[in-house]
Coordinates of N, CA and C in Angstrom, one line a residue:
M462 N -30.0 -35.4 14.6 CA -29.0 -36.4 15.2 C -29.7 -37.0 16.5
Q463 N -29.6 -38.2 16.6 CA -30.2 -38.9 17.8 C -29.2 -38.7 19.0
G464 N -29.9 -38.5 20.2 CA -29.0 -38.5 21.4 C -28.5 -39.9 21.7
R465 N -27.5 -40.0 22.5 CA -27.0 -41.3 23.0 C -28.0 -42.0 23.8
T466 N -27.9 -43.3 23.9 CA -28.8 -44.1 24.8 C -28.2 -44.0 26.2
L467 N -29.1 -43.8 27.1 CA -28.6 -43.7 28.6 C -28.5 -45.1 29.0
S468 N -27.6 -45.2 30.0 CA -27.3 -46.5 30.6 C -28.5 -46.7 31.7
E469 N -28.6 -47.9 32.2 CA -29.6 -48.2 33.2 C -29.3 -47.4 34.5
H470 N -28.1 -47.2 34.8 CA -27.7 -46.4 36.0 C -28.2 -44.9 35.7
E471 N -28.0 -44.4 34.6 CA -28.3 -43.0 34.3 C -30.0 -42.9 34.3
I472 N -30.6 -43.9 33.7 CA -32.1 -43.8 33.8 C -32.6 -43.9 35.2
E473 N -32.0 -44.8 36.0 CA -32.5 -44.8 37.4 C -32.1 -43.6 38.2
S474 N -30.9 -43.1 37.9 CA -30.5 -41.8 38.7 C -31.5 -40.7 38.3
E475 N -31.9 -40.5 37.0 CA -32.8 -39.4 36.5 C -34.2 -39.7 37.1
R476 N -34.6 -40.9 37.0 CA -35.9 -41.3 37.6 C -36.0 -40.9 39.1
H477 N -34.9 -41.1 39.8 CA -34.8 -40.7 41.2 C -34.8 -39.3 41.4
R478 N -34.1 -38.5 40.6 CA -34.1 -37.1 40.7 C -35.5 -36.5 40.4
L479 N -36.2 -37.0 39.5 CA -37.5 -36.6 39.2 C -38.5 -36.8 40.2
A480 N -38.4 -38.0 40.9 CA -39.3 -38.4 42.0 C -39.0 -37.5 43.2
Q481 N -37.8 -37.1 43.5 CA -37.5 -36.3 44.5 C -38.0 -34.9 44.4
L482 N -37.9 -34.4 43.1 CA -38.5 -33.1 42.9 C -40.0 -33.2 43.0
A483 N -40.6 -34.2 42.5 CA -42.1 -34.3 42.7 C -42.5 -34.4 44.2
L484 N -41.6 -35.0 44.9 CA -41.9 -35.2 46.3 C -41.9 -33.8 46.9
V485 N -41.0 -32.9 46.5 CA -41.0 -31.5 47.1 C -42.3 -30.8 46.7
I486 N -42.8 -31.1 45.5 CA -44.0 -30.4 45.0 C -45.1 -30.8 45.9
V487 N -45.3 -32.1 46.1 CA -46.4 -32.6 47.0 C -46.2 -32.1 48.4
D488 N -45.0 -32.1 48.9 CA -44.8 -31.7 50.3 C -45.1 -30.2 50.5
T489 N -44.7 -29.4 49.6 CA -45.0 -27.9 49.8 C -46.3 -27.4 49.3
E490 N -46.8 -28.1 48.2 CA -48.0 -27.5 47.5 C -49.3 -28.4 47.5
G491 N -49.0 -29.7 47.9 CA -50.1 -30.6 47.9 C -50.2 -31.5 46.7
R492 N -50.8 -32.6 46.8 CA -50.9 -33.6 45.8 C -51.4 -33.2 44.5
E493 N -52.4 -32.3 44.5 CA -53.1 -31.9 43.3 C -52.2 -31.1 42.5
A494 N -51.2 -30.4 43.1 CA -50.2 -29.6 42.4 C -49.2 -30.4 41.5
C495 N -49.1 -31.6 41.9 CA -48.1 -32.4 41.2 C -48.6 -33.0 39.9
S496 N -48.1 -32.6 38.9 CA -48.4 -33.2 37.6 C -47.2 -33.5 36.7
L497 N -47.2 -34.3 35.7 CA -46.0 -34.5 34.9 C -45.6 -33.1 34.2
R498 N -46.5 -32.3 33.8 CA -46.3 -31.1 33.2 C -45.5 -30.2 34.2
R499 N -46.0 -30.1 35.4 CA -45.5 -29.3 36.4 C -44.0 -29.8 36.7
L500 N -43.9 -31.0 36.8 CA -42.6 -31.7 37.2 C -41.7 -31.3 36.0
S501 N -42.0 -31.2 34.7 CA -41.1 -31.0 33.7 C -40.6 -29.5 33.9
A502 N -41.5 -28.6 34.4 CA -41.0 -27.2 34.4 C -40.0 -27.1 35.6
V503 N -40.4 -27.7 36.8 CA -39.4 -27.7 37.9 C -38.0 -28.3 37.6
A504 N -38.1 -29.4 36.8 CA -36.9 -30.2 36.6 C -36.1 -29.5 35.5
G505 N -36.7 -28.6 34.7 CA -36.0 -28.0 33.5 C -35.8 -28.9 32.3
T506 N -36.8 -29.7 32.1 CA -36.8 -30.7 31.0 C -37.9 -30.4 30.0
S507 N -37.9 -30.9 28.9 CA -39.0 -30.9 28.0 C -40.4 -31.3 28.6
R508 N -41.5 -31.0 28.1 CA -42.7 -31.5 28.6 C -42.9 -33.0 28.6
T509 N -42.2 -33.6 27.6 CA -42.4 -35.0 27.3 C -41.4 -35.8 28.1
T510 N -40.4 -35.3 28.6 CA -39.3 -36.0 29.3 C -39.8 -36.9 30.4
P511 N -40.7 -36.3 31.3 CA -41.1 -37.1 32.5 C -41.9 -38.3 32.1
Y512 N -42.5 -38.3 30.9 CA -43.3 -39.5 30.4 C -42.4 -40.6 30.1
S513 N -41.1 -40.4 29.9 CA -40.1 -41.5 29.7 C -39.8 -42.3 30.8
Y514 N -40.1 -41.8 32.1 CA -39.9 -42.3 33.4 C -41.1 -42.7 34.1
F515 N -42.2 -42.1 33.9 CA -43.6 -42.4 34.5 C -44.7 -42.3 33.5
T516 N -45.4 -43.4 33.4 CA -46.4 -43.5 32.3 C -47.6 -42.5 32.5
N517 N -47.8 -42.1 33.7 CA -48.9 -41.1 34.0 C -48.7 -40.6 35.4
K518 N -49.6 -39.6 35.9 CA -49.6 -39.0 37.1 C -49.6 -40.1 38.3
E519 N -50.4 -41.1 38.2 CA -50.5 -42.0 39.2 C -49.2 -42.7 39.4
A520 N -48.5 -43.2 38.4 CA -47.2 -43.7 38.4 C -46.1 -42.8 39.1
L521 N -46.3 -41.5 38.8 CA -45.4 -40.5 39.5 C -45.7 -40.4 40.9
L522 N -47.0 -40.4 41.3 CA -47.4 -40.4 42.7 C -47.0 -41.7 43.4
D523 N -46.9 -42.8 42.7 CA -46.5 -44.0 43.3 C -45.0 -43.9 43.7
A524 N -44.2 -43.3 42.8 CA -42.7 -43.1 43.1 C -42.6 -42.1 44.2
V525 N -43.4 -41.1 44.4 CA -43.4 -40.1 45.4 C -43.7 -40.9 46.7
R526 N -44.7 -41.7 46.6 CA -45.1 -42.5 47.9 C -44.0 -43.2 48.4
V527 N -43.2 -44.0 47.6 CA -42.1 -44.8 47.9 C -41.0 -44.0 48.5
A528 N -40.8 -42.8 47.9 CA -39.7 -41.9 48.4 C -40.1 -41.2 49.8
A529 N -41.5 -41.1 49.9 CA -41.9 -40.5 51.3 C -41.9 -41.6 52.4
I530 N -42.2 -42.8 52.1 CA -42.0 -43.9 53.1 C -40.5 -44.0 53.6
H531 N -39.6 -43.9 52.5 CA -38.2 -43.9 52.9 C -37.8 -42.7 53.8
Q532 N -38.3 -41.5 53.4 CA -38.0 -40.4 54.3 C -38.5 -40.6 55.6
L533 N -39.7 -41.1 55.8 CA -40.2 -41.5 57.2 C -39.4 -42.5 57.9
S534 N -38.8 -43.5 57.2 CA -37.9 -44.5 57.8 C -36.6 -43.7 58.1
D535 N -36.1 -42.9 57.3 CA -34.9 -42.1 57.6 C -35.0 -41.4 58.9
A536 N -36.1 -40.7 59.1 CA -36.5 -40.0 60.3 C -36.4 -41.0 61.5
C537 N -37.0 -42.1 61.5 CA -37.1 -43.0 62.5 C -35.6 -43.6 62.8
E538 N -34.9 -43.9 61.7 CA -33.5 -44.4 61.9 C -32.6 -43.3 62.5
R539 N -32.9 -42.1 62.3 CA -32.0 -41.0 62.9 C -32.4 -40.9 64.4
A540 N -33.5 -41.1 64.7 CA -34.0 -41.0 66.1 C -33.5 -42.2 66.9
M541 N -33.5 -43.4 66.3 CA -32.9 -44.5 67.0 C -31.3 -44.4 67.3
N542 N -30.8 -43.9 66.2 CA -29.3 -43.7 66.3 C -28.9 -42.6 67.3
E543 N -29.7 -41.6 67.5 CA -29.5 -40.6 68.4 C -29.7 -41.1 69.9
C544 N -30.6 -42.0 70.1 CA -30.8 -42.7 71.4 C -29.6 -43.6 71.7
A545 N -29.2 -44.4 70.7 CA -28.1 -45.3 70.8 C -26.8 -44.5 71.2
A546 N -26.6 -43.3 70.8 CA -25.4 -42.5 71.1 C -25.5 -42.0 72.5
H547 N -26.6 -42.0 73.2 CA -26.7 -41.5 74.6 C -27.2 -42.4 75.7
V548 N -27.7 -43.6 75.2 CA -28.2 -44.4 76.2 C -27.6 -45.9 76.0
T549 N -27.2 -46.5 77.0 CA -26.6 -47.9 76.9 C -27.3 -49.0 77.6
E550 N -28.0 -48.7 78.7 CA -28.7 -49.8 79.4 C -29.8 -50.3 78.5
P551 N -29.8 -51.6 78.3 CA -30.6 -52.3 77.3 C -32.2 -51.9 77.3
V552 N -32.7 -51.9 78.5 CA -34.2 -51.7 78.6 C -34.4 -50.2 78.3
A553 N -33.5 -49.3 79.0 CA -33.7 -47.9 78.7 C -33.5 -47.6 77.3
L554 N -32.6 -48.2 76.6 CA -32.4 -47.9 75.2 C -33.5 -48.3 74.3
A555 N -34.0 -49.5 74.5 CA -35.1 -49.9 73.7 C -36.3 -49.0 74.0
A556 N -36.6 -48.7 75.1 CA -37.7 -47.8 75.5 C -37.5 -46.4 74.9
A557 N -36.2 -45.9 74.9 CA -36.0 -44.6 74.3 C -36.1 -44.7 72.8
Q558 N -35.7 -45.8 72.2 CA -35.8 -45.9 70.7 C -37.2 -46.0 70.3
L559 N -38.1 -46.7 71.1 CA -39.5 -46.7 70.8 C -40.1 -45.3 70.9
R560 N -39.8 -44.6 71.9 CA -40.3 -43.2 72.0 C -39.8 -42.4 70.7
G561 N -38.6 -42.6 70.4 CA -37.9 -41.8 69.3 C -38.7 -42.1 68.1
V562 N -38.9 -43.4 67.7 CA -39.7 -43.7 66.6 C -41.0 -43.1 66.6
G563 N -41.8 -43.2 67.7 CA -43.0 -42.7 67.7 C -43.0 -41.1 67.5
Q564 N -42.1 -40.5 68.2 CA -42.0 -39.0 68.0 C -41.7 -38.7 66.5
A565 N -40.8 -39.4 65.8 CA -40.5 -39.2 64.5 C -41.8 -39.4 63.6
Y566 N -42.5 -40.5 63.9 CA -43.7 -40.7 63.1 C -44.7 -39.6 63.3
V567 N -45.0 -39.2 64.6 CA -46.0 -38.1 64.7 C -45.5 -36.8 64.1
G568 N -44.2 -36.5 64.2 CA -43.6 -35.4 63.6 C -43.7 -35.3 62.2
F569 N -43.4 -36.5 61.5 CA -43.6 -36.5 60.0 C -45.2 -36.3 59.6
A570 N -46.1 -36.9 60.4 CA -47.5 -36.7 60.1 C -48.0 -35.3 60.2
L571 N -47.5 -34.6 61.2 CA -48.0 -33.3 61.5 C -47.2 -32.2 60.6
Q572 N -46.0 -32.5 60.4 CA -45.2 -31.4 59.7 C -45.3 -31.6 58.1
R573 N -45.6 -32.8 57.7 CA -45.6 -33.1 56.2 C -46.9 -33.8 56.0
P574 N -48.1 -33.2 56.2 CA -49.3 -33.9 56.2 C -49.7 -34.4 54.6
A575 N -49.2 -33.6 53.6 CA -49.6 -34.1 52.3 C -48.8 -35.5 52.0
L576 N -47.6 -35.6 52.4 CA -46.9 -36.8 52.2 C -47.4 -37.9 53.1
Y577 N -47.8 -37.5 54.3 CA -48.3 -38.6 55.2 C -49.6 -39.2 54.7
A578 N -50.5 -38.3 54.2 CA -51.7 -38.7 53.6 C -51.5 -39.6 52.3
L579 N -50.5 -39.2 51.5 CA -50.2 -40.0 50.3 C -49.7 -41.4 50.6
I580 N -49.0 -41.6 51.6 CA -48.5 -42.9 51.9 C -49.6 -43.9 52.2
F581 N -50.7 -43.5 52.8 CA -51.8 -44.2 53.2 C -53.1 -44.3 52.3
D582 N -52.9 -43.6 51.1 CA -54.2 -43.4 50.4 C -54.5 -44.5 49.4
T583 N -53.5 -45.5 49.2 CA -53.8 -46.7 48.4 C -53.3 -47.8 49.0
P584 N -53.8 -49.1 48.6 CA -53.2 -50.4 49.2 C -51.8 -50.5 48.6
P585 N -50.9 -51.2 49.4 CA -49.6 -51.6 49.0 C -49.5 -52.3 47.6
G586 N -48.5 -52.0 46.8 CA -48.5 -52.6 45.5 C -47.1 -52.2 45.0
G587 N -46.5 -53.2 44.1 CA -45.2 -52.9 43.4 C -44.0 -53.3 44.3
T588 N -43.0 -53.8 43.7 CA -41.9 -54.2 44.4 C -41.2 -53.0 45.3
E589 N -41.1 -51.8 44.6 CA -40.4 -50.7 45.4 C -41.2 -50.4 46.5
H590 N -42.6 -50.3 46.4 CA -43.4 -50.0 47.6 C -43.4 -50.9 48.8
I591 N -43.3 -52.2 48.3 CA -43.3 -53.3 49.3 C -41.9 -53.2 50.1
A592 N -40.9 -53.0 49.2 CA -39.5 -53.0 49.9 C -39.4 -51.7 50.9
A593 N -40.0 -50.6 50.5 CA -40.0 -49.4 51.3 C -40.8 -49.7 52.6
T594 N -41.9 -50.4 52.5 CA -42.8 -50.6 53.6 C -42.1 -51.6 54.6
Q595 N -41.5 -52.6 53.9 CA -40.8 -53.6 54.8 C -39.6 -53.0 55.5
R596 N -38.9 -52.0 55.0 CA -37.8 -51.3 55.6 C -38.4 -50.5 56.9
Y597 N -39.4 -49.9 56.7 CA -40.1 -49.1 57.8 C -40.5 -50.0 58.8
R598 N -41.2 -51.2 58.5 CA -41.5 -52.0 59.6 C -40.4 -52.7 60.3
R599 N -39.3 -53.0 59.7 CA -38.2 -53.5 60.4 C -37.7 -52.4 61.4
L600 N -37.6 -51.3 61.0 CA -37.1 -50.2 61.9 C -38.0 -50.0 63.1
S601 N -39.4 -49.8 62.7 CA -40.3 -49.6 63.8 C -40.6 -50.7 64.8
Q602 N -40.3 -51.9 64.3 CA -40.5 -53.0 65.2 C -39.2 -53.5 66.0
A603 N -38.1 -52.9 65.6 CA -36.9 -53.3 66.2 C -36.9 -53.1 67.8
P604 N -37.3 -51.8 68.2 CA -37.3 -51.7 69.7 C -38.3 -52.5 70.4
L605 N -39.5 -52.8 69.7 CA -40.4 -53.7 70.3 C -39.9 -55.2 70.3
A606 N -39.1 -55.5 69.5 CA -38.6 -56.8 69.5 C -37.6 -57.1 70.6
E607 N -36.8 -55.9 70.8 CA -35.9 -55.9 71.9 C -36.4 -55.9 73.2
L608 N -37.5 -55.2 73.3 CA -38.3 -55.1 74.7 C -38.9 -56.5 74.9
G609 N -39.4 -57.2 73.8 CA -40.0 -58.6 74.1 C -38.8 -59.5 74.5
R610 N -37.6 -59.4 73.9 CA -36.5 -60.2 74.3 C -36.1 -60.0 75.7
L611 N -36.3 -58.8 76.1 CA -35.9 -58.5 77.5 C -37.1 -58.8 78.5
G612 N -38.2 -59.3 78.0 CA -39.3 -59.7 78.9 C -40.1 -58.5 79.4
M613 N -40.1 -57.4 78.6 CA -40.8 -56.2 78.9 C -42.1 -56.0 78.2
S614 N -42.5 -56.9 77.4 CA -43.8 -56.8 76.6 C -44.4 -58.2 76.6
T615 N -45.8 -58.1 76.3 CA -46.6 -59.3 76.4 C -47.0 -59.8 74.9
L616 N -46.8 -59.1 73.9 CA -47.3 -59.4 72.6 C -46.0 -59.5 71.7
P617 N -46.1 -60.3 70.6 CA -45.1 -60.4 69.6 C -44.9 -59.0 69.0
P618 N -43.6 -58.6 68.5 CA -43.5 -57.2 68.1 C -44.4 -56.8 66.9
E619 N -44.7 -57.8 66.0 CA -45.6 -57.4 64.8 C -46.9 -57.1 65.2
R620 N -47.5 -57.8 66.3 CA -48.7 -57.5 66.8 C -48.8 -56.2 67.5
L621 N -47.9 -56.0 68.3 CA -47.8 -54.8 69.2 C -47.6 -53.6 68.2
A622 N -46.7 -53.7 67.3 CA -46.5 -52.5 66.3 C -47.9 -52.2 65.7
H623 N -48.6 -53.2 65.3 CA -50.0 -52.9 64.7 C -50.8 -52.1 65.6
V624 N -50.9 -52.5 66.8 CA -51.8 -51.9 67.8 C -51.4 -50.4 68.0
L625 N -50.0 -50.3 68.2 CA -49.5 -48.9 68.4 C -49.7 -48.1 67.2
W626 N -49.5 -48.6 66.0 CA -49.8 -47.9 64.8 C -51.2 -47.3 64.6
A627 N -52.1 -48.3 64.9 CA -53.5 -48.1 64.8 C -53.9 -47.0 65.7
A628 N -53.4 -47.0 66.9 CA -53.9 -46.0 67.9 C -53.2 -44.6 67.6
T629 N -51.9 -44.7 67.2 CA -51.4 -43.4 66.8 C -51.9 -42.7 65.5
H630 N -52.1 -43.6 64.5 CA -52.7 -43.1 63.3 C -54.1 -42.5 63.5
G631 N -54.9 -43.3 64.4 CA -56.2 -42.8 64.7 C -56.3 -41.5 65.4
I632 N -55.4 -41.2 66.4 CA -55.4 -40.0 67.1 C -54.9 -38.8 66.3
I633 N -53.9 -39.1 65.3 CA -53.4 -38.1 64.3 C -54.6 -37.7 63.5
G634 N -55.4 -38.7 63.0 CA -56.5 -38.5 62.1 C -57.6 -37.6 62.7
L635 N -57.9 -37.9 64.1 CA -58.8 -37.1 64.8 C -58.3 -35.7 65.0
H636 N -57.0 -35.6 65.3 CA -56.5 -34.2 65.5 C -56.5 -33.4 64.2
R637 N -56.1 -34.0 63.0 CA -56.2 -33.2 61.8 C -57.6 -32.9 61.4
A638 N -58.6 -33.7 61.8 CA -59.9 -33.4 61.4 C -60.6 -32.5 62.4
G639 N -59.8 -32.1 63.5 CA -60.5 -31.2 64.4 C -61.5 -31.8 65.3
K640 N -61.3 -33.2 65.5 CA -62.3 -34.0 66.3 C -61.9 -34.1 67.7
L641 N -60.7 -33.7 68.1 CA -60.2 -33.9 69.6 C -60.7 -32.6 70.3
N642 N -62.1 -32.8 70.6 CA -62.8 -31.6 71.2 C -63.2 -31.7 72.7
Q643 N -62.5 -32.5 73.3 CA -62.8 -32.9 74.7 C -62.1 -32.0 75.8
G644 N -61.5 -30.9 75.3 CA -60.8 -30.1 76.2 C -59.4 -30.4 76.5
L645 N -58.8 -31.4 75.7 CA -57.5 -31.9 75.9 C -56.6 -31.3 74.7
E646 N -55.4 -30.9 75.0 CA -54.5 -30.6 74.0 C -53.9 -31.9 73.3
F647 N -53.6 -31.8 72.1 CA -53.1 -33.0 71.3 C -52.1 -33.7 72.0
D648 N -51.0 -32.9 72.5 CA -49.9 -33.5 73.0 C -50.2 -34.3 74.3
T649 N -51.1 -33.7 75.1 CA -51.6 -34.3 76.3 C -52.3 -35.6 76.0
A650 N -53.2 -35.6 75.1 CA -54.0 -36.7 74.7 C -53.1 -37.8 74.1
L651 N -52.1 -37.4 73.3 CA -51.0 -38.4 72.8 C -50.2 -39.1 74.0
Q652 N -49.8 -38.2 74.9 CA -49.0 -38.8 76.0 C -49.9 -39.8 76.8
D653 N -51.2 -39.4 77.1 CA -52.1 -40.3 77.8 C -52.2 -41.6 77.0
L654 N -52.4 -41.5 75.7 CA -52.6 -42.8 74.9 C -51.3 -43.7 75.1
R655 N -50.2 -43.0 75.0 CA -48.9 -43.9 75.1 C -48.8 -44.5 76.4
D656 N -49.2 -43.7 77.5 CA -49.0 -44.3 78.8 C -50.1 -45.5 79.0
T657 N -51.2 -45.2 78.6 CA -52.2 -46.3 78.7 C -51.8 -47.6 77.9
L658 N -51.3 -47.5 76.8 CA -50.9 -48.5 75.9 C -49.7 -49.1 76.6
A659 N -48.8 -48.4 77.1 CA -47.6 -49.0 77.6 C -47.9 -49.9 78.9
F660 N -48.9 -49.4 79.6 CA -49.3 -50.1 80.9 C -50.0 -51.5 80.5
G661 N -50.7 -51.5 79.4 CA -51.3 -52.7 78.9 C -50.5 -53.8 78.4
F662 N -49.2 -53.5 78.0 CA -48.3 -54.4 77.3 C -47.2 -54.8 78.3
V663 N -47.1 -54.1 79.5 CA -46.0 -54.4 80.4 C -46.5 -55.7 81.3
P664 N -45.7 -56.8 81.4 CA -46.1 -58.0 82.1 C -46.3 -57.6 83.5
R665 N -47.3 -58.2 84.2 CA -47.5 -58.0 85.6 C -47.5 -59.2 86.4
T666 N -46.8 -59.3 87.4 CA -46.7 -60.5 88.2 C -48.0 -60.8 89.0
N667 N -48.3 -62.0 89.2 CA -49.5 -62.5 89.9 C -49.3 -62.3 91.3
T668 N -49.9 -61.4 92.0 CA -49.7 -61.3 93.4 C -50.5 -62.3 94.3
G669 N -51.3 -63.1 93.7 CA -52.0 -64.1 94.4 C -53.4 -63.5 95.0
A670 N -53.7 -62.2 94.6 CA -54.9 -61.7 95.1 C -56.1 -62.3 94.3
S671 N -57.2 -62.3 95.0 CA -58.4 -62.7 94.3 C -58.9 -61.8 93.2
P672 N -59.4 -62.3 92.0 CA -59.8 -61.3 91.0 C -61.0 -60.5 91.4

């Protein structure tokens, strides 16, 4: 006897459940441990069931990548909301939210390295991936846009966000590769990087002194 046909909502719900279980596998055991066969065992389904939702391992990892980006965005959003609950002055709030987003990003990268690596290992593609990336960019650029509106930065938020991301992503990569070997702790090097970048983007008045 054939089983009933699942509704679109049920199909999407099960696909989401399987993607979340696969995310846990990648997060705790690494990318190579995540396979459709392993997922079926963890999910308590037949070995063929995951193939009804993901055509192959790469399709499954694509879904995990999207879920990971959303979890990174969730962490950034929580940090911003926490700042908003305690800071009201506009400049201080925007600055605090920018720090909060940066700390959430670094925390995600260091605490969940397999997911962090998965996010960046392929070019963007697919509507779900694009939507997830756009959500992260909106969140991460919001404090920068507010600082620009308040006259506290000299670059458009999308350009400044790219510079800050490139610098942060770079120092994280060096740290994970064991290349920060100049006698500085990672936290110290990261703070120095933030301070240097912040100084470069804050507008400075012309004092009239000769160059």
